[in-house]
């Protein structure tokens, strides 16, 4: 390592080279490092001079890795991968010592389901600090550096250790005040999640599609938590996913609009994502969350029994 330090004053040219090789573009590396493209070229040229080989074959159509450049790129990638794994392991060790448990869930779930239960959670787990990895749009695969994630998975057997958390049930909802004013027969105001086609209203409710009646309005949101807040404020009708809105329905802050619940046949699952040694506390927290949701579902059973049939390929909400 001393020899390396004497030969190379800085690791920066190696990092810039790796980025340029990964992006297959000096411009891409410049954007990633927030420097100019000539600066990327100078750093790569400096590395080539110090090593004594060409790393890129520069042509009018762009720069391509030489065989030597490809060999160095793979070596750097392996080294950076080892560093990243070690850093993740050290962070996890520190977080475990501090009692941190990381959850990958939607912002709407935290705002409208988890936040009202934080005091009860703290009483149950006084030594645990939650760290939320929040999503505002449709769910993606959970990151590897979290402990628990709520997701819909096609094959639960391939998702690691997981528990059924909540059936995917959609209920058109609004505030009690809006429900009273909407009975005049005039146009309705739809609060629509932008990631979904508008036909979802016709498929999943008896309300029809926005625009079917004169005077209909449709406001679109790309954040479901904000959409639900608009519904709570009496601004219109929203599609309420049970996994997010169960507490709001139980508290009477939101009410069903057409009296039906749309069962898609799919299930939100609570997945234990964390790698390495099992953490009993994570499993205990998962069981606590599942139990709280089961209480909600049991209390809402009369509403949930008024079913509508599922579609062939339903879109899901975060």
PDB file of C-alpha atoms in Angstrom:
ATOM      1  CA  UNK A   1       0.000   0.000   0.000  1.00  0.00           C
ATOM      2  CA  UNK A   2       2.940   2.329   0.666  1.00  0.00           C
ATOM      3  CA  UNK A   3       4.173   1.665  -2.861  1.00  0.00           C
ATOM      4  CA  UNK A   4       0.741   2.564  -4.223  1.00  0.00           C
ATOM      5  CA  UNK A   5       0.685   5.829  -2.251  1.00  0.00           C
ATOM      6  CA  UNK A   6       4.120   6.762  -3.563  1.00  0.00           C
ATOM      7  CA  UNK A   7       3.177   6.033  -7.165  1.00  0.00           C
ATOM      8  CA  UNK A   8      -0.256   7.666  -7.160  1.00  0.00           C
ATOM      9  CA  UNK A   9      -0.869  10.875  -5.257  1.00  0.00           C
ATOM     10  CA  UNK A  10      -4.666  10.548  -5.436  1.00  0.00           C
ATOM     11  CA  UNK A  11      -7.365   7.971  -6.035  1.00  0.00           C
ATOM     12  CA  UNK A  12      -9.485  10.523  -7.899  1.00  0.00           C
ATOM     13  CA  UNK A  13      -8.207   9.607 -11.410  1.00  0.00           C
ATOM     14  CA  UNK A  14      -9.065   5.956 -10.733  1.00  0.00           C
ATOM     15  CA  UNK A  15     -12.584   6.877  -9.631  1.00  0.00           C
ATOM     16  CA  UNK A  16     -13.137   9.158 -12.627  1.00  0.00           C
ATOM     17  CA  UNK A  17     -11.807   6.466 -14.968  1.00  0.00           C
ATOM     18  CA  UNK A  18     -14.137   3.859 -13.428  1.00  0.00           C
ATOM     19  CA  UNK A  19     -17.106   6.196 -13.825  1.00  0.00           C
ATOM     20  CA  UNK A  20     -16.248   7.007 -17.448  1.00  0.00           C
ATOM     21  CA  UNK A  21     -15.850   3.300 -18.213  1.00  0.00           C
ATOM     22  CA  UNK A  22     -19.115   2.422 -16.471  1.00  0.00           C
ATOM     23  CA  UNK A  23     -21.042   5.138 -18.323  1.00  0.00           C
ATOM     24  CA  UNK A  24     -19.107   4.460 -21.532  1.00  0.00           C
ATOM     25  CA  UNK A  25     -18.903   8.223 -21.773  1.00  0.00           C
ATOM     26  CA  UNK A  26     -16.615  11.020 -20.627  1.00  0.00           C
ATOM     27  CA  UNK A  27     -19.690  13.263 -20.574  1.00  0.00           C
ATOM     28  CA  UNK A  28     -21.485  10.851 -18.244  1.00  0.00           C
ATOM     29  CA  UNK A  29     -18.542  10.875 -15.837  1.00  0.00           C
ATOM     30  CA  UNK A  30     -18.436  14.682 -15.996  1.00  0.00           C
ATOM     31  CA  UNK A  31     -22.101  14.867 -14.972  1.00  0.00           C
ATOM     32  CA  UNK A  32     -21.609  12.318 -12.193  1.00  0.00           C
ATOM     33  CA  UNK A  33     -18.662  14.206 -10.686  1.00  0.00           C
ATOM     34  CA  UNK A  34     -20.078  17.648 -11.521  1.00  0.00           C
ATOM     35  CA  UNK A  35     -16.913  18.593 -13.416  1.00  0.00           C
ATOM     36  CA  UNK A  36     -16.195  19.502 -17.036  1.00  0.00           C
ATOM     37  CA  UNK A  37     -15.606  16.929 -19.755  1.00  0.00           C
ATOM     38  CA  UNK A  38     -12.059  18.275 -20.352  1.00  0.00           C
ATOM     39  CA  UNK A  39     -11.366  17.688 -16.658  1.00  0.00           C
ATOM     40  CA  UNK A  40     -12.405  14.051 -17.071  1.00  0.00           C
ATOM     41  CA  UNK A  41     -10.115  13.756 -20.090  1.00  0.00           C
ATOM     42  CA  UNK A  42      -7.192  15.241 -18.136  1.00  0.00           C
ATOM     43  CA  UNK A  43      -7.672  12.838 -15.231  1.00  0.00           C
ATOM     44  CA  UNK A  44      -7.844   9.819 -17.531  1.00  0.00           C
ATOM     45  CA  UNK A  45      -4.798  11.012 -19.492  1.00  0.00           C
ATOM     46  CA  UNK A  46      -2.887  11.509 -16.215  1.00  0.00           C
ATOM     47  CA  UNK A  47      -3.707   7.924 -15.184  1.00  0.00           C
ATOM     48  CA  UNK A  48      -2.593   6.632 -18.593  1.00  0.00           C
ATOM     49  CA  UNK A  49       0.737   8.450 -18.268  1.00  0.00           C
ATOM     50  CA  UNK A  50       1.330   7.145 -14.748  1.00  0.00           C
ATOM     51  CA  UNK A  51       0.538   3.537 -15.700  1.00  0.00           C
ATOM     52  CA  UNK A  52       2.090   3.729 -19.161  1.00  0.00           C
ATOM     53  CA  UNK A  53      -0.778   2.212 -21.164  1.00  0.00           C
ATOM     54  CA  UNK A  54      -3.759   3.501 -23.108  1.00  0.00           C
ATOM     55  CA  UNK A  55      -7.018   2.887 -21.241  1.00  0.00           C
ATOM     56  CA  UNK A  56      -9.388   4.262 -23.889  1.00  0.00           C
ATOM     57  CA  UNK A  57      -9.331   4.078 -27.665  1.00  0.00           C
ATOM     58  CA  UNK A  58     -10.435   7.597 -28.593  1.00  0.00           C
ATOM     59  CA  UNK A  59     -12.332   7.913 -31.863  1.00  0.00           C
ATOM     60  CA  UNK A  60     -14.610  10.472 -33.470  1.00  0.00           C
ATOM     61  CA  UNK A  61     -17.594   8.337 -32.453  1.00  0.00           C
ATOM     62  CA  UNK A  62     -16.493   8.254 -28.819  1.00  0.00           C
ATOM     63  CA  UNK A  63     -14.071   6.542 -26.446  1.00  0.00           C
ATOM     64  CA  UNK A  64     -13.989   2.775 -25.989  1.00  0.00           C
ATOM     65  CA  UNK A  65     -12.049   0.777 -23.432  1.00  0.00           C
ATOM     66  CA  UNK A  66      -8.899  -0.936 -24.605  1.00  0.00           C
ATOM     67  CA  UNK A  67      -8.100  -4.431 -23.366  1.00  0.00           C
ATOM     68  CA  UNK A  68      -5.817  -2.886 -20.724  1.00  0.00           C
ATOM     69  CA  UNK A  69      -8.533  -0.429 -19.749  1.00  0.00           C
ATOM     70  CA  UNK A  70     -11.064  -3.221 -19.418  1.00  0.00           C
ATOM     71  CA  UNK A  71      -8.717  -5.170 -17.142  1.00  0.00           C
ATOM     72  CA  UNK A  72      -8.186  -2.135 -14.894  1.00  0.00           C
ATOM     73  CA  UNK A  73     -11.913  -1.366 -14.864  1.00  0.00           C
ATOM     74  CA  UNK A  74     -12.773  -4.873 -13.625  1.00  0.00           C
ATOM     75  CA  UNK A  75     -10.099  -4.637 -10.924  1.00  0.00           C
ATOM     76  CA  UNK A  76     -11.410  -1.286  -9.691  1.00  0.00           C
ATOM     77  CA  UNK A  77     -15.000  -2.554  -9.763  1.00  0.00           C
ATOM     78  CA  UNK A  78     -14.075  -5.555  -7.631  1.00  0.00           C
ATOM     79  CA  UNK A  79     -12.228  -3.317  -5.190  1.00  0.00           C
ATOM     80  CA  UNK A  80     -15.039  -0.784  -4.912  1.00  0.00           C
ATOM     81  CA  UNK A  81     -17.533  -3.605  -4.498  1.00  0.00           C
ATOM     82  CA  UNK A  82     -15.540  -5.006  -1.586  1.00  0.00           C
ATOM     83  CA  UNK A  83     -15.349  -1.543  -0.025  1.00  0.00           C
ATOM     84  CA  UNK A  84     -19.114  -1.023  -0.427  1.00  0.00           C
ATOM     85  CA  UNK A  85     -19.894  -4.406   1.136  1.00  0.00           C
ATOM     86  CA  UNK A  86     -17.597  -3.668   4.055  1.00  0.00           C
ATOM     87  CA  UNK A  87     -19.088  -0.221   4.625  1.00  0.00           C
ATOM     88  CA  UNK A  88     -22.608  -1.698   4.553  1.00  0.00           C
ATOM     89  CA  UNK A  89     -21.557  -4.365   7.044  1.00  0.00           C
ATOM     90  CA  UNK A  90     -20.016  -1.765   9.377  1.00  0.00           C
ATOM     91  CA  UNK A  91     -23.096   0.476   9.111  1.00  0.00           C
ATOM     92  CA  UNK A  92     -25.389  -2.442   9.877  1.00  0.00           C
ATOM     93  CA  UNK A  93     -23.285  -3.426  12.869  1.00  0.00           C
ATOM     94  CA  UNK A  94     -23.489   0.122  14.210  1.00  0.00           C
ATOM     95  CA  UNK A  95     -27.230   0.326  13.562  1.00  0.00           C
ATOM     96  CA  UNK A  96     -27.839  -3.002  15.276  1.00  0.00           C
ATOM     97  CA  UNK A  97     -25.913  -1.766  18.306  1.00  0.00           C
ATOM     98  CA  UNK A  98     -28.016   1.407  18.287  1.00  0.00           C
ATOM     99  CA  UNK A  99     -31.287  -0.534  17.889  1.00  0.00           C
ATOM    100  CA  UNK A 100     -32.051   0.806  14.402  1.00  0.00           C
ATOM    101  CA  UNK A 101     -34.583  -1.089  12.252  1.00  0.00           C
ATOM    102  CA  UNK A 102     -35.029   0.054   8.655  1.00  0.00           C
ATOM    103  CA  UNK A 103     -38.364  -0.149   6.813  1.00  0.00           C
ATOM    104  CA  UNK A 104     -38.926   0.324   3.070  1.00  0.00           C
ATOM    105  CA  UNK A 105     -42.531   1.466   2.731  1.00  0.00           C
ATOM    106  CA  UNK A 106     -44.580   4.128   0.999  1.00  0.00           C
ATOM    107  CA  UNK A 107     -44.754   7.629   2.398  1.00  0.00           C
ATOM    108  CA  UNK A 108     -48.530   7.300   2.463  1.00  0.00           C
ATOM    109  CA  UNK A 109     -48.309   4.176   4.625  1.00  0.00           C
ATOM    110  CA  UNK A 110     -46.117   5.960   7.152  1.00  0.00           C
ATOM    111  CA  UNK A 111     -48.207   9.147   7.190  1.00  0.00           C
ATOM    112  CA  UNK A 112     -51.635   7.544   7.463  1.00  0.00           C
ATOM    113  CA  UNK A 113     -51.108   4.092   9.013  1.00  0.00           C
ATOM    114  CA  UNK A 114     -47.799   3.950  10.873  1.00  0.00           C
ATOM    115  CA  UNK A 115     -47.522   7.470  12.277  1.00  0.00           C
ATOM    116  CA  UNK A 116     -50.730   7.177  14.372  1.00  0.00           C
ATOM    117  CA  UNK A 117     -49.253   4.003  15.884  1.00  0.00           C
ATOM    118  CA  UNK A 118     -45.767   5.260  16.674  1.00  0.00           C
ATOM    119  CA  UNK A 119     -46.582   5.888  20.338  1.00  0.00           C
ATOM    120  CA  UNK A 120     -47.929   2.333  20.715  1.00  0.00           C
ATOM    121  CA  UNK A 121     -44.902   1.011  18.838  1.00  0.00           C
ATOM    122  CA  UNK A 122     -42.543   2.828  21.197  1.00  0.00           C
ATOM    123  CA  UNK A 123     -44.326   1.330  24.194  1.00  0.00           C
ATOM    124  CA  UNK A 124     -43.920  -2.131  22.682  1.00  0.00           C
ATOM    125  CA  UNK A 125     -40.304  -1.599  21.555  1.00  0.00           C
ATOM    126  CA  UNK A 126     -38.796   1.181  23.684  1.00  0.00           C
ATOM    127  CA  UNK A 127     -35.238   0.307  22.619  1.00  0.00           C
ATOM    128  CA  UNK A 128     -35.886   0.440  18.839  1.00  0.00           C
ATOM    129  CA  UNK A 129     -35.397   3.400  16.532  1.00  0.00           C
ATOM    130  CA  UNK A 130     -37.149   3.165  13.164  1.00  0.00           C
ATOM    131  CA  UNK A 131     -35.558   4.479  10.002  1.00  0.00           C
ATOM    132  CA  UNK A 132     -37.912   4.765   7.020  1.00  0.00           C
ATOM    133  CA  UNK A 133     -36.892   4.380   3.385  1.00  0.00           C
ATOM    134  CA  UNK A 134     -39.870   6.109   1.757  1.00  0.00           C
ATOM    135  CA  UNK A 135     -41.391   5.776  -1.710  1.00  0.00           C
ATOM    136  CA  UNK A 136     -44.022   8.068  -3.188  1.00  0.00           C
ATOM    137  CA  UNK A 137     -44.811   6.206  -6.436  1.00  0.00           C
ATOM    138  CA  UNK A 138     -45.398   2.620  -7.455  1.00  0.00           C
ATOM    139  CA  UNK A 139     -43.349   0.085  -5.530  1.00  0.00           C
ATOM    140  CA  UNK A 140     -39.991  -1.146  -6.789  1.00  0.00           C
ATOM    141  CA  UNK A 141     -37.840  -4.005  -5.494  1.00  0.00           C
ATOM    142  CA  UNK A 142     -36.760  -3.303  -1.900  1.00  0.00           C
ATOM    143  CA  UNK A 143     -33.161  -2.163  -1.408  1.00  0.00           C
ATOM    144  CA  UNK A 144     -30.810  -4.637   0.229  1.00  0.00           C
ATOM    145  CA  UNK A 145     -29.869  -2.345   3.122  1.00  0.00           C
ATOM    146  CA  UNK A 146     -33.291  -2.418   4.832  1.00  0.00           C
ATOM    147  CA  UNK A 147     -34.708  -4.883   7.343  1.00  0.00           C
ATOM    148  CA  UNK A 148     -38.409  -4.911   6.427  1.00  0.00           C
ATOM    149  CA  UNK A 149     -40.374  -3.943   3.322  1.00  0.00           C
ATOM    150  CA  UNK A 150     -44.056  -3.929   2.378  1.00  0.00           C
ATOM    151  CA  UNK A 151     -44.505  -5.147  -1.191  1.00  0.00           C
ATOM    152  CA  UNK A 152     -46.832  -7.106  -3.450  1.00  0.00           C
ATOM    153  CA  UNK A 153     -44.853 -10.074  -4.802  1.00  0.00           C
ATOM    154  CA  UNK A 154     -45.933 -12.441  -7.570  1.00  0.00           C
ATOM    155  CA  UNK A 155     -44.356 -15.495  -5.924  1.00  0.00           C
ATOM    156  CA  UNK A 156     -44.089 -15.197  -2.112  1.00  0.00           C
ATOM    157  CA  UNK A 157     -41.722 -18.183  -2.030  1.00  0.00           C
ATOM    158  CA  UNK A 158     -39.083 -16.146  -3.902  1.00  0.00           C
ATOM    159  CA  UNK A 159     -39.311 -13.102  -1.635  1.00  0.00           C
ATOM    160  CA  UNK A 160     -37.368 -14.482   1.314  1.00  0.00           C
ATOM    161  CA  UNK A 161     -38.986 -14.658   4.715  1.00  0.00           C
ATOM    162  CA  UNK A 162     -42.316 -12.873   4.439  1.00  0.00           C
ATOM    163  CA  UNK A 163     -45.737 -12.659   6.021  1.00  0.00           C
ATOM    164  CA  UNK A 164     -49.135 -11.813   4.587  1.00  0.00           C
ATOM    165  CA  UNK A 165     -49.789  -8.256   5.715  1.00  0.00           C
ATOM    166  CA  UNK A 166     -52.956  -6.984   4.040  1.00  0.00           C
ATOM    167  CA  UNK A 167     -55.100  -8.108   1.105  1.00  0.00           C
ATOM    168  CA  UNK A 168     -55.061  -5.613  -1.738  1.00  0.00           C
ATOM    169  CA  UNK A 169     -58.530  -4.117  -1.389  1.00  0.00           C
ATOM    170  CA  UNK A 170     -59.553  -0.809  -2.928  1.00  0.00           C
ATOM    171  CA  UNK A 171     -62.428   1.271  -1.541  1.00  0.00           C
ATOM    172  CA  UNK A 172     -63.553   4.615  -2.995  1.00  0.00           C
ATOM    173  CA  UNK A 173     -63.422   7.030  -0.064  1.00  0.00           C
ATOM    174  CA  UNK A 174     -63.989  10.667   0.834  1.00  0.00           C
ATOM    175  CA  UNK A 175     -64.424  12.798   3.911  1.00  0.00           C
ATOM    176  CA  UNK A 176     -67.819  12.734   5.689  1.00  0.00           C
ATOM    177  CA  UNK A 177     -68.300  16.394   4.770  1.00  0.00           C
ATOM    178  CA  UNK A 178     -67.688  15.800   1.075  1.00  0.00           C
ATOM    179  CA  UNK A 179     -70.069  12.828   1.099  1.00  0.00           C
ATOM    180  CA  UNK A 180     -72.855  15.081   2.389  1.00  0.00           C
ATOM    181  CA  UNK A 181     -72.282  17.752  -0.268  1.00  0.00           C
ATOM    182  CA  UNK A 182     -71.864  15.244  -3.117  1.00  0.00           C
ATOM    183  CA  UNK A 183     -75.423  13.978  -2.770  1.00  0.00           C
ATOM    184  CA  UNK A 184     -76.771  16.966  -4.687  1.00  0.00           C
ATOM    185  CA  UNK A 185     -76.317  15.093  -7.984  1.00  0.00           C
ATOM    186  CA  UNK A 186     -73.852  17.586  -9.451  1.00  0.00           C
ATOM    187  CA  UNK A 187     -70.463  16.679 -10.948  1.00  0.00           C
ATOM    188  CA  UNK A 188     -67.952  14.893  -8.774  1.00  0.00           C
ATOM    189  CA  UNK A 189     -64.331  15.711  -8.034  1.00  0.00           C
ATOM    190  CA  UNK A 190     -61.960  12.776  -8.519  1.00  0.00           C
ATOM    191  CA  UNK A 191     -58.575  12.711  -6.793  1.00  0.00           C
ATOM    192  CA  UNK A 192     -56.516  10.531  -9.109  1.00  0.00           C
ATOM    193  CA  UNK A 193     -53.112   8.880  -8.625  1.00  0.00           C
ATOM    194  CA  UNK A 194     -51.177   9.825 -11.766  1.00  0.00           C
ATOM    195  CA  UNK A 195     -49.378   6.460 -12.127  1.00  0.00           C
ATOM    196  CA  UNK A 196     -52.707   4.736 -12.817  1.00  0.00           C
ATOM    197  CA  UNK A 197     -54.908   4.935 -15.933  1.00  0.00           C
ATOM    198  CA  UNK A 198     -58.170   6.773 -15.371  1.00  0.00           C
ATOM    199  CA  UNK A 199     -60.041   3.636 -16.372  1.00  0.00           C
ATOM    200  CA  UNK A 200     -59.198   2.259 -12.932  1.00  0.00           C
ATOM    201  CA  UNK A 201     -62.215   4.178 -11.601  1.00  0.00           C
ATOM    202  CA  UNK A 202     -64.585   2.398 -13.968  1.00  0.00           C
ATOM    203  CA  UNK A 203     -62.962  -0.979 -13.307  1.00  0.00           C
ATOM    204  CA  UNK A 204     -62.848  -0.761  -9.510  1.00  0.00           C
ATOM    205  CA  UNK A 205     -65.841   1.343  -8.486  1.00  0.00           C
ATOM    206  CA  UNK A 206     -69.475   1.965  -9.332  1.00  0.00           C
ATOM    207  CA  UNK A 207     -68.683   5.672  -9.811  1.00  0.00           C
ATOM    208  CA  UNK A 208     -67.688   5.435 -13.440  1.00  0.00           C
ATOM    209  CA  UNK A 209     -64.733   7.179 -15.016  1.00  0.00           C
ATOM    210  CA  UNK A 210     -63.860  10.854 -14.474  1.00  0.00           C
ATOM    211  CA  UNK A 211     -65.663  12.881 -17.097  1.00  0.00           C
ATOM    212  CA  UNK A 212     -68.609  10.516 -17.479  1.00  0.00           C
ATOM    213  CA  UNK A 213     -70.943  13.130 -16.003  1.00  0.00           C
ATOM    214  CA  UNK A 214     -71.176  16.842 -16.822  1.00  0.00           C
ATOM    215  CA  UNK A 215     -69.304  18.915 -14.294  1.00  0.00           C
ATOM    216  CA  UNK A 216     -66.834  16.187 -13.291  1.00  0.00           C
ATOM    217  CA  UNK A 217     -63.390  17.363 -12.237  1.00  0.00           C
ATOM    218  CA  UNK A 218     -60.227  15.299 -11.914  1.00  0.00           C
ATOM    219  CA  UNK A 219     -57.146  16.434  -9.986  1.00  0.00           C
ATOM    220  CA  UNK A 220     -54.014  14.306 -10.456  1.00  0.00           C
ATOM    221  CA  UNK A 221     -51.287  13.634  -7.894  1.00  0.00           C
ATOM    222  CA  UNK A 222     -47.981  11.778  -8.180  1.00  0.00           C
ATOM    223  CA  UNK A 223     -47.757  11.420  -4.398  1.00  0.00           C
ATOM    224  CA  UNK A 224     -50.471   9.241  -2.869  1.00  0.00           C
ATOM    225  CA  UNK A 225     -49.992  10.663   0.618  1.00  0.00           C
ATOM    226  CA  UNK A 226     -50.790  14.168  -0.639  1.00  0.00           C
ATOM    227  CA  UNK A 227     -53.776  12.780  -2.546  1.00  0.00           C
ATOM    228  CA  UNK A 228     -55.178  11.268   0.644  1.00  0.00           C
ATOM    229  CA  UNK A 229     -54.631  14.515   2.508  1.00  0.00           C
ATOM    230  CA  UNK A 230     -56.746  16.273  -0.129  1.00  0.00           C
ATOM    231  CA  UNK A 231     -59.466  13.674   0.441  1.00  0.00           C
ATOM    232  CA  UNK A 232     -59.275  14.223   4.200  1.00  0.00           C
ATOM    233  CA  UNK A 233     -59.665  17.950   3.605  1.00  0.00           C
ATOM    234  CA  UNK A 234     -62.930  17.332   1.739  1.00  0.00           C
ATOM    235  CA  UNK A 235     -61.622  18.031  -1.759  1.00  0.00           C
ATOM    236  CA  UNK A 236     -63.043  14.981  -3.530  1.00  0.00           C
ATOM    237  CA  UNK A 237     -63.193  11.202  -3.882  1.00  0.00           C
ATOM    238  CA  UNK A 238     -60.063   9.019  -3.755  1.00  0.00           C
ATOM    239  CA  UNK A 239     -59.333   5.346  -4.251  1.00  0.00           C
ATOM    240  CA  UNK A 240     -58.378   4.075  -0.814  1.00  0.00           C
ATOM    241  CA  UNK A 241     -56.042   1.097  -0.544  1.00  0.00           C
ATOM    242  CA  UNK A 242     -56.805  -0.839   2.616  1.00  0.00           C
ATOM    243  CA  UNK A 243     -53.110  -1.196   3.528  1.00  0.00           C
ATOM    244  CA  UNK A 244     -52.915   2.605   3.871  1.00  0.00           C
ATOM    245  CA  UNK A 245     -56.418   3.793   4.756  1.00  0.00           C
ATOM    246  CA  UNK A 246     -57.656   1.217   7.305  1.00  0.00           C
ATOM    247  CA  UNK A 247     -56.950   3.506  10.286  1.00  0.00           C
ATOM    248  CA  UNK A 248     -58.584   6.478   8.554  1.00  0.00           C
ATOM    249  CA  UNK A 249     -61.710   4.384   7.905  1.00  0.00           C
ATOM    250  CA  UNK A 250     -61.836   3.095  11.477  1.00  0.00           C
ATOM    251  CA  UNK A 251     -61.500   6.625  12.846  1.00  0.00           C
ATOM    252  CA  UNK A 252     -64.286   7.860  10.543  1.00  0.00           C
ATOM    253  CA  UNK A 253     -62.007  10.453   8.959  1.00  0.00           C
ATOM    254  CA  UNK A 254     -62.676   8.792   5.602  1.00  0.00           C
ATOM    255  CA  UNK A 255     -65.897   6.980   4.666  1.00  0.00           C
ATOM    256  CA  UNK A 256     -66.777   4.592   1.814  1.00  0.00           C
ATOM    257  CA  UNK A 257     -68.513   6.310  -1.086  1.00  0.00           C
ATOM    258  CA  UNK A 258     -70.400   3.578  -2.944  1.00  0.00           C
ATOM    259  CA  UNK A 259     -70.435   0.909  -0.241  1.00  0.00           C
ATOM    260  CA  UNK A 260     -68.284  -1.625  -2.073  1.00  0.00           C
ATOM    261  CA  UNK A 261     -64.773  -2.991  -1.593  1.00  0.00           C
ATOM    262  CA  UNK A 262     -62.752  -4.100  -4.608  1.00  0.00           C
ATOM    263  CA  UNK A 263     -60.708  -7.273  -3.914  1.00  0.00           C
ATOM    264  CA  UNK A 264     -57.893  -7.682  -6.454  1.00  0.00           C
ATOM    265  CA  UNK A 265     -56.924 -11.131  -5.198  1.00  0.00           C
ATOM    266  CA  UNK A 266     -53.385 -10.034  -4.415  1.00  0.00           C
ATOM    267  CA  UNK A 267     -51.707  -9.453  -1.055  1.00  0.00           C
ATOM    268  CA  UNK A 268     -49.346  -6.889   0.391  1.00  0.00           C
ATOM    269  CA  UNK A 269     -46.622  -8.852   2.162  1.00  0.00           C
ATOM    270  CA  UNK A 270     -44.201  -7.828   4.907  1.00  0.00           C
ATOM    271  CA  UNK A 271     -40.774  -9.067   3.816  1.00  0.00           C
ATOM    272  CA  UNK A 272     -37.695  -9.523   5.977  1.00  0.00           C
ATOM    273  CA  UNK A 273     -35.010  -8.261   3.624  1.00  0.00           C
ATOM    274  CA  UNK A 274     -31.922  -7.992   5.831  1.00  0.00           C
ATOM    275  CA  UNK A 275     -28.978 -10.195   4.941  1.00  0.00           C
ATOM    276  CA  UNK A 276     -26.578 -11.818   7.358  1.00  0.00           C
ATOM    277  CA  UNK A 277     -27.421 -13.163  10.784  1.00  0.00           C
ATOM    278  CA  UNK A 278     -31.160 -13.191  11.671  1.00  0.00           C
ATOM    279  CA  UNK A 279     -32.306 -10.416  13.971  1.00  0.00           C
ATOM    280  CA  UNK A 280     -35.005 -11.675  16.370  1.00  0.00           C
ATOM    281  CA  UNK A 281     -36.121  -8.108  17.061  1.00  0.00           C
ATOM    282  CA  UNK A 282     -36.927  -7.582  13.352  1.00  0.00           C
ATOM    283  CA  UNK A 283     -39.147 -10.674  13.362  1.00  0.00           C
ATOM    284  CA  UNK A 284     -40.888  -9.442  16.519  1.00  0.00           C
ATOM    285  CA  UNK A 285     -41.575  -6.072  14.901  1.00  0.00           C
ATOM    286  CA  UNK A 286     -42.936  -7.784  11.785  1.00  0.00           C
ATOM    287  CA  UNK A 287     -45.300  -9.853  13.919  1.00  0.00           C
ATOM    288  CA  UNK A 288     -46.429  -6.720  15.785  1.00  0.00           C
ATOM    289  CA  UNK A 289     -47.218  -4.894  12.519  1.00  0.00           C
ATOM    290  CA  UNK A 290     -49.097  -7.891  11.104  1.00  0.00           C
ATOM    291  CA  UNK A 291     -51.164  -8.144  14.303  1.00  0.00           C
ATOM    292  CA  UNK A 292     -52.131  -4.456  14.171  1.00  0.00           C
ATOM    293  CA  UNK A 293     -53.243  -4.753  10.553  1.00  0.00           C
ATOM    294  CA  UNK A 294     -55.222  -7.914  11.378  1.00  0.00           C
ATOM    295  CA  UNK A 295     -57.087  -5.931  14.056  1.00  0.00           C
ATOM    296  CA  UNK A 296     -57.987  -3.282  11.487  1.00  0.00           C
ATOM    297  CA  UNK A 297     -59.209  -5.851   8.970  1.00  0.00           C
ATOM    298  CA  UNK A 298     -61.356  -7.615  11.567  1.00  0.00           C
ATOM    299  CA  UNK A 299     -62.959  -4.332  12.623  1.00  0.00           C
ATOM    300  CA  UNK A 300     -63.650  -3.370   8.990  1.00  0.00           C
ATOM    301  CA  UNK A 301     -65.053  -6.766   8.031  1.00  0.00           C
ATOM    302  CA  UNK A 302     -68.625  -5.516   7.324  1.00  0.00           C
ATOM    303  CA  UNK A 303     -67.282  -3.036   4.769  1.00  0.00           C
ATOM    304  CA  UNK A 304     -64.818  -5.483   3.222  1.00  0.00           C
ATOM    305  CA  UNK A 305     -67.471  -8.151   2.633  1.00  0.00           C
ATOM    306  CA  UNK A 306     -69.248  -5.937   0.072  1.00  0.00           C
ATOM    307  CA  UNK A 307     -67.098  -7.126  -2.799  1.00  0.00           C
ATOM    308  CA  UNK A 308     -66.537  -6.273  -6.410  1.00  0.00           C
ATOM    309  CA  UNK A 309     -64.855  -8.768  -8.755  1.00  0.00           C
ATOM    310  CA  UNK A 310     -61.121  -8.404  -9.499  1.00  0.00           C
ATOM    311  CA  UNK A 311     -59.772  -7.429 -12.957  1.00  0.00           C
ATOM    312  CA  UNK A 312     -57.339  -9.526 -14.953  1.00  0.00           C
ATOM    313  CA  UNK A 313     -54.227  -7.394 -14.321  1.00  0.00           C
ATOM    314  CA  UNK A 314     -54.778  -4.798 -11.607  1.00  0.00           C
ATOM    315  CA  UNK A 315     -52.230  -2.039 -11.083  1.00  0.00           C
ATOM    316  CA  UNK A 316     -51.032  -1.707  -7.529  1.00  0.00           C
ATOM    317  CA  UNK A 317     -50.438   1.189  -5.222  1.00  0.00           C
ATOM    318  CA  UNK A 318     -47.313   1.798  -3.170  1.00  0.00           C
TER     319      UNK A 318
END
